[in-house]
Coordinates of C-alpha atoms in Angstrom, one line a residue:
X1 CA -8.9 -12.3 22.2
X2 CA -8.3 -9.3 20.5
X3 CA -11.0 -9.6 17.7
X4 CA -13.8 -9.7 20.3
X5 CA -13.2 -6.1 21.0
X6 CA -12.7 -4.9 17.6
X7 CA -15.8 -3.0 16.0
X8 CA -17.0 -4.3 13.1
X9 CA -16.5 -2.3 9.7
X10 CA -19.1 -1.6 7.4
X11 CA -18.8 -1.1 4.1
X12 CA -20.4 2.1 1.9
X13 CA -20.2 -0.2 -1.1
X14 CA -19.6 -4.4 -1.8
X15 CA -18.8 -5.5 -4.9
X16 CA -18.1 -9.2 -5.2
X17 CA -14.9 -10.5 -6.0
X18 CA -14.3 -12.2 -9.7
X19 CA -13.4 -15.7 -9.8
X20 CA -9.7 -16.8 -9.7
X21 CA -8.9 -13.2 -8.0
X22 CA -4.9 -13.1 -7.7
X23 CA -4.7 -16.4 -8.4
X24 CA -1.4 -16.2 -10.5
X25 CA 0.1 -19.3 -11.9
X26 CA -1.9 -22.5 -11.7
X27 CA 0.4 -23.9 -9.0
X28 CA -0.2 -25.7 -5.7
X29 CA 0.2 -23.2 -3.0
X30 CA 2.6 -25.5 -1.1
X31 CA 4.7 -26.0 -4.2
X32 CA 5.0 -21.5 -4.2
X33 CA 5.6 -21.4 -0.4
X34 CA 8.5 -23.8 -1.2
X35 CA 10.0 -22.5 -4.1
X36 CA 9.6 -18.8 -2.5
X37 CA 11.3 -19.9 0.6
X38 CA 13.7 -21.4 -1.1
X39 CA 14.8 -19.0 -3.1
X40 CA 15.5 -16.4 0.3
X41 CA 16.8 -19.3 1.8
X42 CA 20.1 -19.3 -0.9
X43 CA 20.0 -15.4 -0.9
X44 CA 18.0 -14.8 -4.0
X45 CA 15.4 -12.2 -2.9
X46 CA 14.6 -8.3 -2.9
X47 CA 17.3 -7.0 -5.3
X48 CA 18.5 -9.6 -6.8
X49 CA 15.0 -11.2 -6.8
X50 CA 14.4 -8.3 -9.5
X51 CA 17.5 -8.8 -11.1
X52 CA 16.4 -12.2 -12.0
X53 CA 12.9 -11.3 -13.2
X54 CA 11.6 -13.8 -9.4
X55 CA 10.0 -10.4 -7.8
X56 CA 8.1 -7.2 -9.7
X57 CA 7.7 -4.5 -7.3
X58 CA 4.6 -2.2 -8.3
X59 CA 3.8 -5.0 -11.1
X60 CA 2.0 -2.7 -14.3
X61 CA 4.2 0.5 -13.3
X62 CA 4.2 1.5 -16.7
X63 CA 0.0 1.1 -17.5
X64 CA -1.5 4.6 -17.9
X65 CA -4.0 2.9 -15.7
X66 CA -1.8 2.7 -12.7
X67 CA 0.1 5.4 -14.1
X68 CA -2.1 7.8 -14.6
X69 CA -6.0 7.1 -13.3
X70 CA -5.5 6.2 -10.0
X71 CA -3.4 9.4 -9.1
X72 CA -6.4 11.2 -10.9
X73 CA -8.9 9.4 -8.9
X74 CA -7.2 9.9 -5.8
X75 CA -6.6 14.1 -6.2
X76 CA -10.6 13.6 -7.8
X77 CA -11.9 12.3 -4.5
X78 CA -9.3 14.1 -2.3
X79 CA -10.9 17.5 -4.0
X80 CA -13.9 16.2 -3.2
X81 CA -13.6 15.9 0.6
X82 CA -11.3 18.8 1.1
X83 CA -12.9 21.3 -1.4
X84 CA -9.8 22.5 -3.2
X85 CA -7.3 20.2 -4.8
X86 CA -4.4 18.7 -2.2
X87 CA -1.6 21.0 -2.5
X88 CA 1.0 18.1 -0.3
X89 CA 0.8 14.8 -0.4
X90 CA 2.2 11.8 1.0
X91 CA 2.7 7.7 -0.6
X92 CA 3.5 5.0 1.6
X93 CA 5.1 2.4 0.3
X94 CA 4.9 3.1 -3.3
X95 CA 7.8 1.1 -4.9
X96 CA 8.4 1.4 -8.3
X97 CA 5.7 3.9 -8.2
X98 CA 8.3 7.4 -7.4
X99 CA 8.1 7.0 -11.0
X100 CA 4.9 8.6 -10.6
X101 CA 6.8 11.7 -9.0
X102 CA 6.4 14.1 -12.0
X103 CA 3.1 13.1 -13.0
X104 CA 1.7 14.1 -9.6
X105 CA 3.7 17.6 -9.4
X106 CA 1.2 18.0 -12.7
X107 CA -1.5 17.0 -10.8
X108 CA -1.4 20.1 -8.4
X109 CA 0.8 18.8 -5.8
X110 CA 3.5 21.3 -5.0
X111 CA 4.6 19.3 -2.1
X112 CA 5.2 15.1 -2.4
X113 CA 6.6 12.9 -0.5
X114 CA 7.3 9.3 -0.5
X115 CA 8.2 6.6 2.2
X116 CA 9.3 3.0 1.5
X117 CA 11.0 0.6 3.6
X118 CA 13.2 -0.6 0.6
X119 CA 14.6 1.5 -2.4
X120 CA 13.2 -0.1 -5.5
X121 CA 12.8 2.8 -7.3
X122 CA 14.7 3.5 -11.2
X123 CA 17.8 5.8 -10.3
X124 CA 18.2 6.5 -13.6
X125 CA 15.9 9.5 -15.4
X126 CA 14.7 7.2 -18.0
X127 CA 11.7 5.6 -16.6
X128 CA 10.2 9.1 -15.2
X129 CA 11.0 10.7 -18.9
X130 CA 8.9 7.7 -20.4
X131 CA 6.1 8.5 -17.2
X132 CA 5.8 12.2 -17.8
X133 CA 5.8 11.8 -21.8
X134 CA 2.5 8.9 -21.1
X135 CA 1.2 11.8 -18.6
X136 CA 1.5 14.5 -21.4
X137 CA -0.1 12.4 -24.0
X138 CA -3.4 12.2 -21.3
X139 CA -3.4 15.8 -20.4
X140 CA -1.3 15.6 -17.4
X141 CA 1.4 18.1 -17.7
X142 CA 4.5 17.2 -15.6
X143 CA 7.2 20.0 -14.7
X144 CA 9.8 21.0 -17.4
X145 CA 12.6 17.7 -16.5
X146 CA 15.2 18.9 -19.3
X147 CA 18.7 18.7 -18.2
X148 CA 17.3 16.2 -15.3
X149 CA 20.2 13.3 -15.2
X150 CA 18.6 11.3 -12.5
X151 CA 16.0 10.3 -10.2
X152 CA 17.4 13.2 -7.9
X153 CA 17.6 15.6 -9.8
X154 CA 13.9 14.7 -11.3
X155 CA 12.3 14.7 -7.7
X156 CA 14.0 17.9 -6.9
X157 CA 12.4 19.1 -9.9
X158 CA 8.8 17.8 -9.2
X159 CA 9.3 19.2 -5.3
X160 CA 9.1 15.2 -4.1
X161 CA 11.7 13.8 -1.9
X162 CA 12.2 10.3 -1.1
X163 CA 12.5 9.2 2.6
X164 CA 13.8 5.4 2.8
X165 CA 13.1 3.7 6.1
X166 CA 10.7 2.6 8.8
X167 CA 7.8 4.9 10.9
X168 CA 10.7 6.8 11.9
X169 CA 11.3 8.1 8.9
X170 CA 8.4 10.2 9.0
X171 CA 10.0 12.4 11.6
X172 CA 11.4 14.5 8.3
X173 CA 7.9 15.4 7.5
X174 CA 6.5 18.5 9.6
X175 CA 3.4 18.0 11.7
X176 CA 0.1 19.0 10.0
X177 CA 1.6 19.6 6.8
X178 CA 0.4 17.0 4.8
X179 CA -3.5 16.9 2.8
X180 CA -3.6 14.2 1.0
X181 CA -2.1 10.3 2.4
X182 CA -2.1 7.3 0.2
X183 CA -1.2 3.3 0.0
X184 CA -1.6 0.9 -2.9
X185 CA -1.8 -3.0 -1.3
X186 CA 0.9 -1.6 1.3
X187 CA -0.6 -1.6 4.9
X188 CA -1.0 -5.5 4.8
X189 CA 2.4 -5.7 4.5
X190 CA 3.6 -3.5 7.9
X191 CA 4.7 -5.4 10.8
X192 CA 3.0 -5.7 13.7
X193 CA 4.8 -4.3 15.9
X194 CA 5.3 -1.2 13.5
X195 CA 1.7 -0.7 12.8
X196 CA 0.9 1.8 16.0
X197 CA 4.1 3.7 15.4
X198 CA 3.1 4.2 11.8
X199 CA -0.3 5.2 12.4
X200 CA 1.3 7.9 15.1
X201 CA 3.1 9.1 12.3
X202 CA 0.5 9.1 9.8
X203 CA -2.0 11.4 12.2
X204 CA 1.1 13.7 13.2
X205 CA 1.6 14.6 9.3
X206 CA -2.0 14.8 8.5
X207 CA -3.4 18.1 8.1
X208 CA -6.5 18.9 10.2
X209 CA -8.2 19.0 7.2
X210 CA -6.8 16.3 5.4
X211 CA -7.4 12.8 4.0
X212 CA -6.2 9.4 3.8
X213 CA -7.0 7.1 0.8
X214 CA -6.0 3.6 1.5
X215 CA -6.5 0.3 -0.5
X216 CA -5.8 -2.7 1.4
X217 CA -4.9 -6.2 0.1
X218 CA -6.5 -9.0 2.9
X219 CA -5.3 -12.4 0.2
X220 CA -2.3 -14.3 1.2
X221 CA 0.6 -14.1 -1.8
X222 CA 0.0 -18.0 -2.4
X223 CA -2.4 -18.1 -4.4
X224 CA -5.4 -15.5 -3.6
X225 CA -6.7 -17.3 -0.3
X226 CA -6.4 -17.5 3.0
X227 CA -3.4 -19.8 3.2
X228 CA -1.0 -17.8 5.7
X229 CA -3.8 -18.2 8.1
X230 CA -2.7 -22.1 8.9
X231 CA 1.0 -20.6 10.3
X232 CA 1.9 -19.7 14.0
X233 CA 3.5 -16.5 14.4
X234 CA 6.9 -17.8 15.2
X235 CA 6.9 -19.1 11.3
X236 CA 4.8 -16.5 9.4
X237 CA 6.9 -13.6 11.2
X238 CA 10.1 -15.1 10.6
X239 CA 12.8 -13.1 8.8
X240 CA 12.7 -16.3 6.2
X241 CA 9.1 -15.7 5.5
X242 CA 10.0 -11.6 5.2
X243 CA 12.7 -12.2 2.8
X244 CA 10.8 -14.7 0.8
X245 CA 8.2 -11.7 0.0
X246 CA 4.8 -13.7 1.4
X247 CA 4.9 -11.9 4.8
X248 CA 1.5 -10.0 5.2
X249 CA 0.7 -9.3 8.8
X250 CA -2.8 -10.9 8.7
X251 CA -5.2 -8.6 10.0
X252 CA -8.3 -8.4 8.8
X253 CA -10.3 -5.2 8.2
X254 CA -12.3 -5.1 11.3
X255 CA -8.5 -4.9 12.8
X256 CA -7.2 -2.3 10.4
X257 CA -10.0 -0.2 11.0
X258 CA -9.5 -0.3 14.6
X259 CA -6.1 0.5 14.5
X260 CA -7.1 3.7 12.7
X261 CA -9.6 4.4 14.8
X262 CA -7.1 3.9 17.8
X263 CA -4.7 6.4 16.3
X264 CA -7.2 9.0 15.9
X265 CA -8.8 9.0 12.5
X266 CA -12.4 8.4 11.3
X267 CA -12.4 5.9 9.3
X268 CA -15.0 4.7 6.7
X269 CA -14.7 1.7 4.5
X270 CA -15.6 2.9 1.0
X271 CA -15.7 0.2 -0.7
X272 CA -15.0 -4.0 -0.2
X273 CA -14.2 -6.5 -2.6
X274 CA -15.9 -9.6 -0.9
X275 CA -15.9 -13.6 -1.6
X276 CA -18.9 -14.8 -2.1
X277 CA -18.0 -17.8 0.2
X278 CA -14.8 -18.2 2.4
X279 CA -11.9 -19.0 -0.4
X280 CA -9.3 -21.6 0.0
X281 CA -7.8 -22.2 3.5
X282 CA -7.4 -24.0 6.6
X283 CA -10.6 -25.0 8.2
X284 CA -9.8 -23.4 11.5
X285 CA -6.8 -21.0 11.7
X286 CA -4.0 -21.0 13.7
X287 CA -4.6 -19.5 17.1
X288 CA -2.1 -16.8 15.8
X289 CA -3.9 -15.9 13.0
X290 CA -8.1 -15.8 14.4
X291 CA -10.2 -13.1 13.6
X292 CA -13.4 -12.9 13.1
X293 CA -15.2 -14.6 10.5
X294 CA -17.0 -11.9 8.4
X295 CA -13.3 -10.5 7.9
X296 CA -12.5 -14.0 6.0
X297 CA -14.8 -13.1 3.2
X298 CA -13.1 -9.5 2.6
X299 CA -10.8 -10.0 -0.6
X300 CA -9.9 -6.3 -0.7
X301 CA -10.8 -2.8 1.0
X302 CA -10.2 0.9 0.4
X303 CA -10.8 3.0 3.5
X304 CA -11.2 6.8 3.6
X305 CA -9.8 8.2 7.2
X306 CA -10.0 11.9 8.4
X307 CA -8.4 13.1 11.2
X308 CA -10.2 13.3 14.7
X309 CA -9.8 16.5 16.9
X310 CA -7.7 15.2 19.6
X311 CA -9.9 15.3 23.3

């Protein structure tokens, strides 16, 4: 089985993982599988999932937390490893978080761009007015966005673009010409099938030179455990189970690590937030789902990868 040949990933740093971790609302996690299935089931889901208040894309968009520090701490450690501050950048899968689009032209970025499956982004210019006014009261000085009407006309202005699609949409970005890659809790949610032909993209952008900063989510979406791991593939890969929002492709880090590694990066694990004993779950896992133990205990992860020269 494919685990068997997967090296093992060692992290720089553990920290262990606070009790009730993205545990959300005291609710059996039978009782959310339903409800969330349900709901796609009648149509209610994505868009109109947000409409109704049932689905928050980029939850805490709007905390100079999220806002603010973790662009900073990702162009702080970028500078770091590259000696000089990223001039490009890319965000997969960043959601609500375009928002972010001005904020990181203050940063030094004078070239951003973003990929998402799904446009959740505002349209509107009111939510990146409100982002670049919180970045401007912490010292983060966004581009000049007067006259800006809308989201276009505020990316244009922060030299970000907005590609909406799958791997494939990366073709748009030239090879090499990207220092700086970054995902918040995305990579756990790629297919499959369209995890090698994202990681192709992601080392075809990357400058020689260049970094990847990736924080990766390993809890199911029921309840902070290990739930999905009871579900054949057939089920958990369903377009239902997509719909419903749950869908998380299940591999652990050992596996994400590899896949890095088969792509062509160097890959080190920074940092892992770990359970101090396997959380709750299904005593043995579906076929479908096994991997190996140690990557049970593995809440969270954020991985640094560098490119490798190609042989």
């Amino acid at each position: 089985m494919t685990h068997r040949t997967e090296e093992a990933a060692r992290p720089r740093r553990l920290v262990e993982a606070p009790p009730g971790l993205s545990r959300g609302m005291p609710v059996p996690w039978f009782v959310k599988l339903g409800v969330k299935l349900g709901l796609a089931a009648v149509g209610v889901h994505g868009a109109r999932a947000r409409r109704f208040g049932l689905a928050r894309p980029s939850y805490g968009a709007s905390d100079p937390a999220k806002l603010i520090g973790t662009p900073q701490a990702w162009f702080d450690q970028a500078t770091e490893l590259l000696g000089h501050r990223p001039r490009s950048m890319l965000e997969v899968g960043p959601g609500r978080m375009v928002l972010r689009a001005p904020l990181l032209a203050g940063l030094g970025a004078e070239r951003i761009w973003f990929v998402d499956p799904a446009d959740s982004a505002p349209r509107e210019a009111g939510p990146y007015l409100a982002a670049a006014a919180t970045g401007r009261t912490h010292g983060v000085m966004a581009p000049d966005l007067s006259g800006c009407a809308d989201r276009a006309a505020i990316l244009a202005r922060s030299q970000a673009r907005l590609l909406i699609g799958g791997p494939s949409a990366l073709a748009a970005i030239p090879d090499g010409s990207i220092d700086l890659v970054v995902s918040e809790a995305v990579l756990e949610h790629v297919r499959r099938e369209d995890m090698a032909p994202l990681m192709a993209q992601l080392r075809r952008v990357m400058a020689p030179e260049g970094v990847g900063l990736h924080t990766i989510d390993f809890q199911d979406h029921l309840g902070g455990g290990l739930q999905h791991l009871r579900f054949s593939d057939r089920f958990w890969a369903s377009p239902l189970v997509g719909r419903a929002g749950i869908y998380v492709n299940r591999l652990g880090l050992s596996a994400m690590t590899s896949r890095f590694r088969r792509a062509g990066f160097a890959v080190e694990v920074t940092e892992a937030v770990i359970w101090p004993r396997r959380p709750a779950g299904p005593r043995r896992p579906h076929p479908d789902a096994m991997r190996p133990a140690a990557d049970d205990l593995v809440a969270r992860a954020t991985l640094e990868v560098r490119p490798r020269e190609r042989s």
